[in-house]
Amino acid sequence: MWSIWGTGLLTGLGLIVAIGAQNAFVLRQGIRREHIAAVVLLCAVSDAVLILAGTAGIGALVSSFPQVLVFLRWAGAAYLAWFGIRSFLSALKPSVLTGQAPRSKGSVIATTLALTFLNPHVYLDTVVLLGSVANQYGTDARWIFASGAVLGSILWFSGLGYGARALSGALSRPRTWQVLDVLIGVVMLALAVKLVLG
């Protein structure tokens, strides 16, 4: 039982730790100390729902309708490109952590949802891949695997969001934000290009 749970935990972490749009946003919000509890909770709950849906067999449904993933790929690429360009524009006017205008909670939640659900890789990783691996363990043990993967997601987003928050004092120089915005912009545009090219 523990080996299945540990495999789920490590597999979930292995898929989620890769730098992507969602992780870059969680990091940025953590550094800004802005609505981080809502961002971390929303990301972790979204992952949990998708992992459990995949374990319940929805991955087979998504695989049967690839046009859904095509739509998500293009919508996600457009959103990532917009987010990347916005990061580059922000880098042109660097400011300190405390000097940035706060974003509303609704705006932050909407961005979190868009970066989560407009990314077709989230469905491939959580619903299809983790769901498929979980189902290899049989009817009962698949839920043990899934619980490990869900815990991996909770640990990752909590560590990323609150770990960044702990470093926010050291990251309060305008130049640091300029570099961070450029890096985030590069990551977002690279992910957009990767989505378009398939």
mmCIF file of C-alpha atoms in Angstrom:
data_model
loop_
_atom_site.group_PDB
_atom_site.id
_atom_site.type_symbol
_atom_site.label_atom_id
_atom_site.label_comp_id
_atom_site.label_asym_id
_atom_site.label_seq_id
_atom_site.Cartn_x
_atom_site.Cartn_y
_atom_site.Cartn_z
ATOM 1 C CA MET A 1 0.000 0.000 0.000
ATOM 2 C CA TRP A 2 2.700 2.522 0.979
ATOM 3 C CA SER A 3 4.750 1.757 -2.131
ATOM 4 C CA ILE A 4 1.722 2.489 -4.353
ATOM 5 C CA TRP A 5 1.042 5.705 -2.433
ATOM 6 C CA GLY A 6 4.725 6.723 -2.685
ATOM 7 C CA THR A 7 4.732 6.005 -6.414
ATOM 8 C CA GLY A 8 1.667 8.224 -6.801
ATOM 9 C CA LEU A 9 3.340 10.991 -4.803
ATOM 10 C CA LEU A 10 6.568 10.870 -6.829
ATOM 11 C CA THR A 11 4.778 10.557 -10.167
ATOM 12 C CA GLY A 12 2.529 13.504 -9.346
ATOM 13 C CA LEU A 13 5.504 15.617 -8.248
ATOM 14 C CA GLY A 14 7.490 14.589 -11.317
ATOM 15 C CA LEU A 15 4.777 15.914 -13.606
ATOM 16 C CA ILE A 16 3.940 19.092 -11.709
ATOM 17 C CA VAL A 17 7.420 20.363 -10.789
ATOM 18 C CA ALA A 18 8.302 21.232 -14.396
ATOM 19 C CA ILE A 19 8.316 24.990 -14.891
ATOM 20 C CA GLY A 20 5.196 26.072 -16.657
ATOM 21 C CA ALA A 21 2.752 28.937 -16.828
ATOM 22 C CA GLN A 22 0.841 27.929 -13.709
ATOM 23 C CA ASN A 23 3.991 27.469 -11.611
ATOM 24 C CA ALA A 24 5.441 30.797 -12.799
ATOM 25 C CA PHE A 25 2.213 32.548 -11.813
ATOM 26 C CA VAL A 26 2.102 30.901 -8.370
ATOM 27 C CA LEU A 27 5.727 31.940 -7.839
ATOM 28 C CA ARG A 28 4.998 35.515 -8.868
ATOM 29 C CA GLN A 29 1.949 35.766 -6.615
ATOM 30 C CA GLY A 30 3.926 34.292 -3.717
ATOM 31 C CA ILE A 31 6.664 36.865 -4.156
ATOM 32 C CA ARG A 32 4.087 39.641 -4.341
ATOM 33 C CA ARG A 33 2.331 38.261 -1.216
ATOM 34 C CA GLU A 34 -0.939 38.755 -3.035
ATOM 35 C CA HIS A 35 -3.911 36.403 -2.569
ATOM 36 C CA ILE A 36 -1.474 33.494 -2.276
ATOM 37 C CA ALA A 37 -3.769 31.350 -0.123
ATOM 38 C CA ALA A 38 -6.489 31.541 -2.788
ATOM 39 C CA VAL A 39 -4.002 30.791 -5.589
ATOM 40 C CA VAL A 40 -2.449 27.801 -3.792
ATOM 41 C CA LEU A 41 -5.853 26.413 -2.789
ATOM 42 C CA LEU A 42 -7.306 26.837 -6.282
ATOM 43 C CA CYS A 43 -4.318 25.181 -7.976
ATOM 44 C CA ALA A 44 -4.250 22.260 -5.531
ATOM 45 C CA VAL A 45 -8.024 21.694 -5.665
ATOM 46 C CA SER A 46 -8.033 21.915 -9.481
ATOM 47 C CA ASP A 47 -5.258 19.325 -9.703
ATOM 48 C CA ALA A 48 -7.020 17.082 -7.196
ATOM 49 C CA VAL A 49 -10.289 17.201 -9.149
ATOM 50 C CA LEU A 50 -8.500 16.434 -12.435
ATOM 51 C CA ILE A 51 -6.404 13.609 -10.933
ATOM 52 C CA LEU A 52 -9.464 12.014 -9.339
ATOM 53 C CA ALA A 53 -11.460 12.440 -12.563
ATOM 54 C CA GLY A 54 -8.697 10.697 -14.496
ATOM 55 C CA THR A 55 -8.583 7.918 -11.909
ATOM 56 C CA ALA A 56 -12.353 7.520 -12.247
ATOM 57 C CA GLY A 57 -11.867 6.935 -15.972
ATOM 58 C CA ILE A 58 -12.497 10.302 -17.592
ATOM 59 C CA GLY A 59 -9.072 10.104 -19.254
ATOM 60 C CA ALA A 60 -10.543 7.600 -21.714
ATOM 61 C CA LEU A 61 -13.316 10.082 -22.543
ATOM 62 C CA VAL A 62 -10.836 12.915 -23.184
ATOM 63 C CA SER A 63 -8.784 10.565 -25.375
ATOM 64 C CA SER A 64 -11.915 9.783 -27.398
ATOM 65 C CA PHE A 65 -12.541 13.468 -28.187
ATOM 66 C CA PRO A 66 -9.174 14.938 -29.221
ATOM 67 C CA GLN A 67 -10.871 18.069 -30.622
ATOM 68 C CA VAL A 68 -11.300 19.276 -27.034
ATOM 69 C CA LEU A 69 -7.540 19.238 -26.582
ATOM 70 C CA VAL A 70 -7.072 21.031 -29.937
ATOM 71 C CA PHE A 71 -9.361 23.849 -28.790
ATOM 72 C CA LEU A 72 -7.573 24.057 -25.440
ATOM 73 C CA ARG A 73 -4.205 24.079 -27.195
ATOM 74 C CA TRP A 74 -5.061 27.158 -29.293
ATOM 75 C CA ALA A 75 -6.879 28.995 -26.517
ATOM 76 C CA GLY A 76 -4.016 28.231 -24.142
ATOM 77 C CA ALA A 77 -1.377 29.369 -26.649
ATOM 78 C CA ALA A 78 -3.195 32.684 -27.171
ATOM 79 C CA TYR A 79 -3.514 33.259 -23.435
ATOM 80 C CA LEU A 80 0.132 32.354 -22.767
ATOM 81 C CA ALA A 81 1.313 34.689 -25.538
ATOM 82 C CA TRP A 82 -0.757 37.535 -24.078
ATOM 83 C CA PHE A 83 0.573 36.814 -20.581
ATOM 84 C CA GLY A 84 4.165 36.705 -21.892
ATOM 85 C CA ILE A 85 3.833 40.008 -23.730
ATOM 86 C CA ARG A 86 2.335 41.565 -20.610
ATOM 87 C CA SER A 87 5.342 40.331 -18.597
ATOM 88 C CA PHE A 88 7.747 41.924 -21.099
ATOM 89 C CA LEU A 89 5.835 45.204 -20.907
ATOM 90 C CA SER A 90 6.029 45.035 -17.131
ATOM 91 C CA ALA A 91 9.799 44.532 -17.373
ATOM 92 C CA LEU A 92 10.073 47.835 -19.255
ATOM 93 C CA LYS A 93 8.773 49.629 -16.160
ATOM 94 C CA PRO A 94 10.348 47.764 -13.239
ATOM 95 C CA SER A 95 9.115 48.597 -9.767
ATOM 96 C CA VAL A 96 9.707 47.318 -6.279
ATOM 97 C CA LEU A 97 7.491 44.724 -4.655
ATOM 98 C CA THR A 98 5.637 47.225 -2.510
ATOM 99 C CA GLY A 99 5.280 49.741 -5.337
ATOM 100 C CA GLN A 100 3.191 47.546 -7.584
ATOM 101 C CA ALA A 101 -0.514 48.144 -7.774
ATOM 102 C CA PRO A 102 -2.340 45.278 -6.074
ATOM 103 C CA ARG A 103 -4.566 43.107 -8.229
ATOM 104 C CA SER A 104 -8.075 42.290 -7.180
ATOM 105 C CA LYS A 105 -8.767 38.824 -5.828
ATOM 106 C CA GLY A 106 -11.195 38.214 -8.687
ATOM 107 C CA SER A 107 -8.546 39.076 -11.275
ATOM 108 C CA VAL A 108 -6.002 36.780 -9.624
ATOM 109 C CA ILE A 109 -8.518 33.915 -9.425
ATOM 110 C CA ALA A 110 -9.516 34.393 -13.079
ATOM 111 C CA THR A 111 -5.856 34.301 -14.136
ATOM 112 C CA THR A 112 -5.229 31.191 -12.031
ATOM 113 C CA LEU A 113 -8.215 29.427 -13.594
ATOM 114 C CA ALA A 114 -7.157 30.418 -17.113
ATOM 115 C CA LEU A 115 -3.559 29.267 -16.593
ATOM 116 C CA THR A 116 -4.848 25.995 -15.167
ATOM 117 C CA PHE A 117 -7.730 25.024 -17.436
ATOM 118 C CA LEU A 118 -6.624 26.543 -20.766
ATOM 119 C CA ASN A 119 -3.479 24.435 -20.698
ATOM 120 C CA PRO A 120 -4.030 21.143 -22.543
ATOM 121 C CA HIS A 121 -0.966 19.684 -20.807
ATOM 122 C CA VAL A 122 -2.816 19.788 -17.503
ATOM 123 C CA TYR A 123 -5.384 17.380 -18.947
ATOM 124 C CA LEU A 124 -2.757 15.154 -20.506
ATOM 125 C CA ASP A 125 -0.697 15.059 -17.287
ATOM 126 C CA THR A 126 -3.420 14.791 -14.660
ATOM 127 C CA VAL A 127 -6.440 13.242 -16.356
ATOM 128 C CA VAL A 128 -4.914 11.035 -19.040
ATOM 129 C CA LEU A 129 -1.423 10.139 -17.770
ATOM 130 C CA LEU A 130 -1.976 9.990 -13.995
ATOM 131 C CA GLY A 131 -5.434 8.481 -14.539
ATOM 132 C CA SER A 132 -3.971 5.773 -16.780
ATOM 133 C CA VAL A 133 -1.151 4.952 -14.362
ATOM 134 C CA ALA A 134 -3.543 4.914 -11.404
ATOM 135 C CA ASN A 135 -5.889 2.503 -13.181
ATOM 136 C CA GLN A 136 -3.051 0.020 -13.673
ATOM 137 C CA TYR A 137 -3.229 -0.650 -9.919
ATOM 138 C CA GLY A 138 -6.762 -2.035 -10.034
ATOM 139 C CA THR A 139 -10.093 -0.930 -8.662
ATOM 140 C CA ASP A 140 -9.123 -0.234 -5.040
ATOM 141 C CA ALA A 141 -5.390 0.483 -5.159
ATOM 142 C CA ARG A 142 -5.822 3.137 -7.868
ATOM 143 C CA TRP A 143 -7.280 5.478 -5.241
ATOM 144 C CA ILE A 144 -4.192 4.982 -3.061
ATOM 145 C CA PHE A 145 -2.007 6.000 -6.016
ATOM 146 C CA ALA A 146 -4.288 8.980 -6.731
ATOM 147 C CA SER A 147 -4.145 10.144 -3.106
ATOM 148 C CA GLY A 148 -0.344 10.189 -3.315
ATOM 149 C CA ALA A 149 -0.489 12.241 -6.534
ATOM 150 C CA VAL A 150 -2.973 14.672 -4.952
ATOM 151 C CA LEU A 151 -0.716 15.113 -1.914
ATOM 152 C CA GLY A 152 2.215 15.804 -4.259
ATOM 153 C CA SER A 153 0.216 18.619 -5.836
ATOM 154 C CA ILE A 154 -0.744 20.099 -2.465
ATOM 155 C CA LEU A 155 2.859 19.968 -1.235
ATOM 156 C CA TRP A 156 4.238 21.501 -4.426
ATOM 157 C CA PHE A 157 1.852 24.441 -4.684
ATOM 158 C CA SER A 158 2.075 25.188 -0.951
ATOM 159 C CA GLY A 159 5.867 25.069 -1.024
ATOM 160 C CA LEU A 160 6.093 27.161 -4.181
ATOM 161 C CA GLY A 161 3.609 29.808 -3.085
ATOM 162 C CA TYR A 162 4.649 30.186 0.526
ATOM 163 C CA GLY A 163 8.344 29.548 -0.161
ATOM 164 C CA ALA A 164 8.324 32.447 -2.624
ATOM 165 C CA ARG A 165 6.456 34.534 -0.054
ATOM 166 C CA ALA A 166 9.247 33.920 2.460
ATOM 167 C CA LEU A 167 11.796 35.252 -0.052
ATOM 168 C CA SER A 168 9.784 38.323 -1.009
ATOM 169 C CA GLY A 169 11.838 40.653 1.195
ATOM 170 C CA ALA A 170 15.029 39.693 -0.612
ATOM 171 C CA LEU A 171 13.278 40.083 -3.955
ATOM 172 C CA SER A 172 12.092 43.649 -3.454
ATOM 173 C CA ARG A 173 14.544 45.402 -5.802
ATOM 174 C CA PRO A 174 13.261 46.764 -9.138
ATOM 175 C CA ARG A 175 16.061 45.047 -11.092
ATOM 176 C CA THR A 176 15.092 41.658 -9.628
ATOM 177 C CA TRP A 177 11.503 42.175 -10.795
ATOM 178 C CA GLN A 178 12.700 43.210 -14.218
ATOM 179 C CA VAL A 179 14.698 39.988 -14.573
ATOM 180 C CA LEU A 180 11.800 37.918 -13.176
ATOM 181 C CA ASP A 181 9.319 39.515 -15.595
ATOM 182 C CA VAL A 182 11.622 38.833 -18.547
ATOM 183 C CA LEU A 183 12.109 35.200 -17.471
ATOM 184 C CA ILE A 184 8.372 34.710 -17.002
ATOM 185 C CA GLY A 185 7.747 36.315 -20.398
ATOM 186 C CA VAL A 186 10.252 33.973 -22.057
ATOM 187 C CA VAL A 187 8.701 30.918 -20.370
ATOM 188 C CA MET A 188 5.165 31.962 -21.348
ATOM 189 C CA LEU A 189 6.054 32.649 -24.992
ATOM 190 C CA ALA A 190 8.101 29.444 -25.235
ATOM 191 C CA LEU A 191 5.150 27.463 -23.885
ATOM 192 C CA ALA A 192 2.809 29.235 -26.325
ATOM 193 C CA VAL A 193 5.072 28.302 -29.261
ATOM 194 C CA LYS A 194 5.347 24.724 -27.966
ATOM 195 C CA LEU A 195 1.552 24.459 -27.797
ATOM 196 C CA VAL A 196 1.128 25.793 -31.340
ATOM 197 C CA LEU A 197 3.754 23.442 -32.756
ATOM 198 C CA GLY A 198 2.196 20.526 -30.896
#
